[in-house]
Amino acid sequence: MSFNVIDNVKKIRNEVPETVSLICVSKTKPNELIMEAYNAGEREFGENKVQELTEKYETLPKDIKWHFIGHLQRNKVKYIVGKLHLLHSLDGVKLLHELEKRYGKEELELNTLIQVNVGEEESKTGLHKNEVNDFIKEVEKCSHVKVKGIMAIIPKGTEEQCRSYFKEMKEMYENLKKMDYNNVSMEILSMGMSGDYKIAIDEGSNMVRVGTGVFGNRVYK
Ligand SMILES: *Cc1c(COP(=O)(O)O)cnc(C)c1O
């Protein structure tokens, strides 16, 4: 795989229709590499750790739109208020209430996606499919947290298995779109990563989160 960020971005942009948002997942990557993608025209970046996000938020250009894509602990919400373009990982009522409280205090709104554990995997966070409707009832009572769509990290599997999870998500998305819930509008279906974003787009994704494909492999210490 090429580690030239500019070439990687160009290649991916050629494969992603204009109607699909590309989130460059920059977790673990240094500012210099992020700036290469920035200079190639990218403005939307994804992080999954609060401290890393806040450090990058402080030091990188202010027109970057930051996406939070990891599990967000309630006790860290206070550090990210006002810094996120979109939270992809709304995954529980307690987190929802903390966000509502903290954003309320600052009189700000937060756009979010409900994370759905579509593969029902023990190791993953996200709501189970049968929990989504009750959760939305809680969202309807909020005034600062807005739901703009749904997000999934699907289980590893064959292309066929991937397709069936993506189809399931697309179906849930279309069903929710028909409803008329307070604070909820289905505009974003966030699914697809480096290994499967083409399949995800094929199945109706309109937001893909690509890390390795843009920045190369991650090295964890
Ligand atoms: C790391 C991560 C990605 C990007 O994964 P790649 O396989 O490197 O593209 C996408 N979504 C989430 C939620 C992630 O944590």
Coordinates of C-alpha atoms in Angstrom, one line a residue, residues 26-150:
S26 CA -6.7 10.4 11.4
K27 CA -6.5 8.6 14.8
T28 CA -2.9 8.0 15.9
K29 CA -1.6 10.1 12.9
P30 CA 0.6 13.2 13.4
N31 CA -0.4 16.7 12.4
E32 CA 2.0 16.7 9.5
L33 CA 0.2 13.9 7.8
I34 CA -3.2 15.4 8.5
M35 CA -2.0 18.6 6.9
E36 CA -1.0 16.7 3.8
A37 CA -4.6 15.6 3.4
Y38 CA -5.8 19.1 4.3
N39 CA -3.6 20.6 1.6
A40 CA -5.1 18.0 -0.8
G41 CA -8.5 19.6 0.0
E42 CA -9.8 17.4 2.8
R43 CA -11.6 19.1 5.6
E44 CA -13.4 16.3 7.6
F45 CA -11.3 14.2 10.0
G46 CA -12.3 11.5 12.4
E47 CA -10.8 10.7 15.9
N48 CA -11.7 8.2 18.5
K49 CA -9.9 9.5 21.6
V50 CA -10.9 12.7 23.5
Q51 CA -7.4 13.8 24.4
E52 CA -6.0 13.3 20.9
L53 CA -9.0 15.1 19.4
T54 CA -8.7 18.1 21.7
E55 CA -4.9 18.4 21.0
K56 CA -5.5 18.3 17.3
Y57 CA -8.4 20.7 17.6
E58 CA -6.2 23.3 19.3
T59 CA -3.3 23.0 16.9
L60 CA -4.8 22.4 13.4
P61 CA -6.7 24.9 11.2
K62 CA -10.1 26.0 12.5
D63 CA -12.0 25.2 9.3
I64 CA -11.5 21.4 10.0
K65 CA -14.7 19.6 10.8
W66 CA -14.0 17.1 13.5
H67 CA -15.9 13.8 13.7
F68 CA -15.8 11.7 16.9
I69 CA -16.1 8.1 16.0
G70 CA -15.1 6.2 19.1
H71 CA -16.9 5.3 22.3
L72 CA -17.3 8.5 24.3
Q73 CA -17.1 8.2 28.1
R74 CA -19.6 10.4 30.0
N75 CA -16.9 11.9 32.2
K76 CA -15.0 13.2 29.1
V77 CA -18.0 14.9 27.5
K78 CA -17.0 18.2 29.1
Y79 CA -13.8 18.4 27.1
I80 CA -15.4 18.1 23.7
V81 CA -18.3 20.5 24.0
G82 CA -18.3 22.9 21.0
K83 CA -15.6 21.1 19.2
L84 CA -17.4 18.4 17.2
H85 CA -19.0 18.7 13.8
L86 CA -20.6 15.3 14.3
L87 CA -20.7 12.6 17.0
H88 CA -21.0 9.2 15.2
S89 CA -21.2 7.2 18.4
L90 CA -24.2 8.1 20.4
D91 CA -24.7 4.7 22.1
G92 CA -26.6 5.0 25.3
V93 CA -29.2 7.0 27.4
K94 CA -26.7 8.1 30.1
L95 CA -24.4 9.5 27.4
L96 CA -27.3 11.2 25.8
H97 CA -28.3 12.9 29.1
E98 CA -24.8 14.1 29.8
L99 CA -24.5 15.6 26.3
E100 CA -27.9 17.3 26.7
K101 CA -26.8 18.7 30.0
R102 CA -23.4 19.9 28.9
Y103 CA -24.5 21.3 25.6
G104 CA -27.5 22.9 27.3
K105 CA -25.2 24.8 29.7
E106 CA -23.4 26.3 26.8
E107 CA -26.6 26.8 24.8
L108 CA -25.1 24.8 21.9
E109 CA -26.5 22.1 19.7
L110 CA -24.8 18.8 18.9
N111 CA -25.4 16.8 15.8
T112 CA -25.1 13.0 16.3
L113 CA -25.6 9.6 14.8
I114 CA -27.0 6.7 16.7
Q115 CA -24.4 3.9 16.6
V116 CA -26.1 0.6 15.9
N117 CA -24.4 -2.7 16.8
V118 CA -25.9 -4.3 13.8
G119 CA -23.8 -7.5 14.1
E120 CA -24.9 -7.8 17.8
E121 CA -21.2 -8.3 18.8
E122 CA -20.3 -8.5 22.5
S123 CA -17.1 -6.7 21.9
K124 CA -18.7 -3.6 20.3
T125 CA -20.6 -0.7 21.7
G126 CA -23.7 0.7 20.0
L127 CA -27.4 0.0 20.5
H128 CA -28.9 -3.2 19.6
K129 CA -31.4 -3.0 16.8
N130 CA -34.3 -3.7 19.1
E131 CA -33.2 -0.8 21.4
V132 CA -33.3 1.9 18.9
N133 CA -37.0 2.9 19.1
D134 CA -37.0 3.3 22.9
F135 CA -33.8 5.3 22.6
I136 CA -35.3 7.6 20.1
K137 CA -38.1 8.3 22.6
E138 CA -35.4 9.7 25.0
V139 CA -33.9 11.8 22.1
E140 CA -37.3 13.3 21.5
K141 CA -37.3 14.8 25.0
C142 CA -34.0 16.6 24.3
S143 CA -33.5 20.1 22.9
H144 CA -29.7 20.4 22.4
V145 CA -28.8 16.9 21.0
K146 CA -30.0 16.3 17.5
V147 CA -29.9 12.9 15.7
K148 CA -29.0 13.2 12.0
G149 CA -28.7 9.5 11.1
I150 CA -27.2 6.2 12.1

